[in-house]
Structure formats: structure tokens, C-alpha cells
Amino acid sequence: MERLDKFLSDAGVASRRELKALLKTGVVQVNGRPMIDGAVKLDPAHDTVLLRGEPVEAPRRVVLLLHKPAGFVTSTDDPRDRTVMELIPPRYLRQGVVPVGRLDKETEGLLLLTNDGELAHRLISPRHGVEKRYYARHAGTAGEEDVAAFAAGLTLRDGTLCRPALLRPLGPGESEITVTEGKYHQVRRMMASRSMTVTYLRREQEGTLSLDGLPCGETRELSEAEIALLVREKANSSAPAPQGEG
Ligand code: URA
């Protein structure tokens, strides 16, 4: 059992102080009856709380998979650009989700968001490099020497060393790249180091998760089973710590 005002503030409805005034207006209902007393006790598992007729969800761990479109920055706030937060349904924003890691403004594809800070920290820890697969369109055509250079571990133009990575040429000007780290502009810089300027980039897979037909701009909430798999996958990964920002 917990107090109604604590339940509402934990759910992100308003601060404890603001709630007092809000409750007085009678917009909160518990089990169909208006409730103005924040001290009343409820059982979030069984009692239904409505705010202006909309259900208020108990705070819980949320992990979202967003198919990010180009043109949005991976940030919670930006003075110039549109951010990925504009693509997230308000009910998840109220639960406090933030991006895990980042995709460049012009990169499309799979981006995770969560309201679980500890999970986010584990997911972006460079020590546990999960495989991330990208589809790229680029100048030139990847050949056997490029594949070998990726497999050996590239040195970027600024001298940064990369972990061994997989380059799979798909045809003229098209490749698939799989990396286990997330350095700044990593795939674009890896391809540039082999004189193949990337013109389009999409992250298609991260560990066991893939876009799997999710339309561009849409989000999907992961199930508890998918989250458990993600956490296990991280724990099992044994990639050595990368150099640089990871
Ligand atoms: N590599 C890049 O160059 N950009 C991304 O957004 C992700 C990986």
C-alpha cells in the first residue's frame, strides 16, 4: 500500500507540492471516485487511478526500441535540432526514458531508450561490447583488402585503433559492417580510412535485437523477456576493453 500523492509523483504526474493543488481540483479518481486527499492509501497492483479520465501507470522499468529517422539528434534537449525525444509517445516520456548511447544526426536505425539508469550504464559500458550491425551505402566498392583490414583492426586517420570488425561487401557501393564498440562517428570514420565515404548509414541490429520491420520513426516497447536477454548478453560478452572513448 502506498500514498496516492507518492504514487502520482513517482509516476511523473507532478511534484508532491504541485499535487496538493491538483488533487483539490478533483481531476484524480481512484476506482471511479474523485479523490482529493493525497494521504489516502492505495494498492497500485489492484486500484485504478485516473487523471482527467486517463489511466496513470505505476512507475516501472521501460526499455524502448526506436527506429530513428535521419535528421534527429540523439539528445534530450537541443537548441537547434529536433531530438529523438520528439518521436517518443508522451506516456513513455512521462516514465522518464532517455537514449542509451547515440546515433549520429544523419544515421538511421535501432536506438534504445530506457528509464533504468543502471541498465543504461551497463548497456553502454565499453567493456561489454555487444555486436552492432550497420548497413551502409558509400563511395567506391569494398574489396578483399578492405575486409582484411577491418578484420585486423583498423587505424583511423587520426591514429585511433579499432577492435577487429566485420566488413561484408554487398555489391557496388553497399556494405554491411559489424562492430563491437561505439566510438564517435565510428563506422563513417572506419569506412573513410579505406577511402569509402559513407552516404547513408542505418543500424539494423544490436545483439539479439533488430529493427525487424519496425517502420522508421516508430517505437516498440521491449518485453521483460527481451530485456532479460539483453542483460544476459551483456554479462556474457567477453570483448576486451577498447581504446579511446568506446
Ligand atoms: N557509426 C557512425 O559513424 N555513426 C553512427 O551513428 C553510428 C556508428
Coordinates of C-alpha atoms and ligand atoms in Angstrom, one line a residue, residues 102-104 107 134 185-188 201, ligand 1:
R102 CA 23.8 7.5 -29.6
L103 CA 23.3 7.5 -33.3
D104 CA 24.6 10.5 -35.4
T107 CA 22.2 7.9 -39.1
Y134 CA 25.1 -1.5 -39.8
H185 CA 31.3 8.5 -35.9
Q186 CA 32.9 5.1 -35.8
V187 CA 31.6 3.4 -38.9
R188 CA 31.9 6.6 -41.1
L201 CA 24.0 4.6 -42.6
Ligands
URA1 N1 28.9 4.9 -36.7 C1 28.7 6.1 -37.2 O1 29.6 6.6 -37.9 N2 27.6 6.8 -36.9 C2 26.7 6.3 -36.1 O2 25.7 6.9 -35.8 C3 26.9 5.0 -35.5 C4 28.0 4.3 -35.8

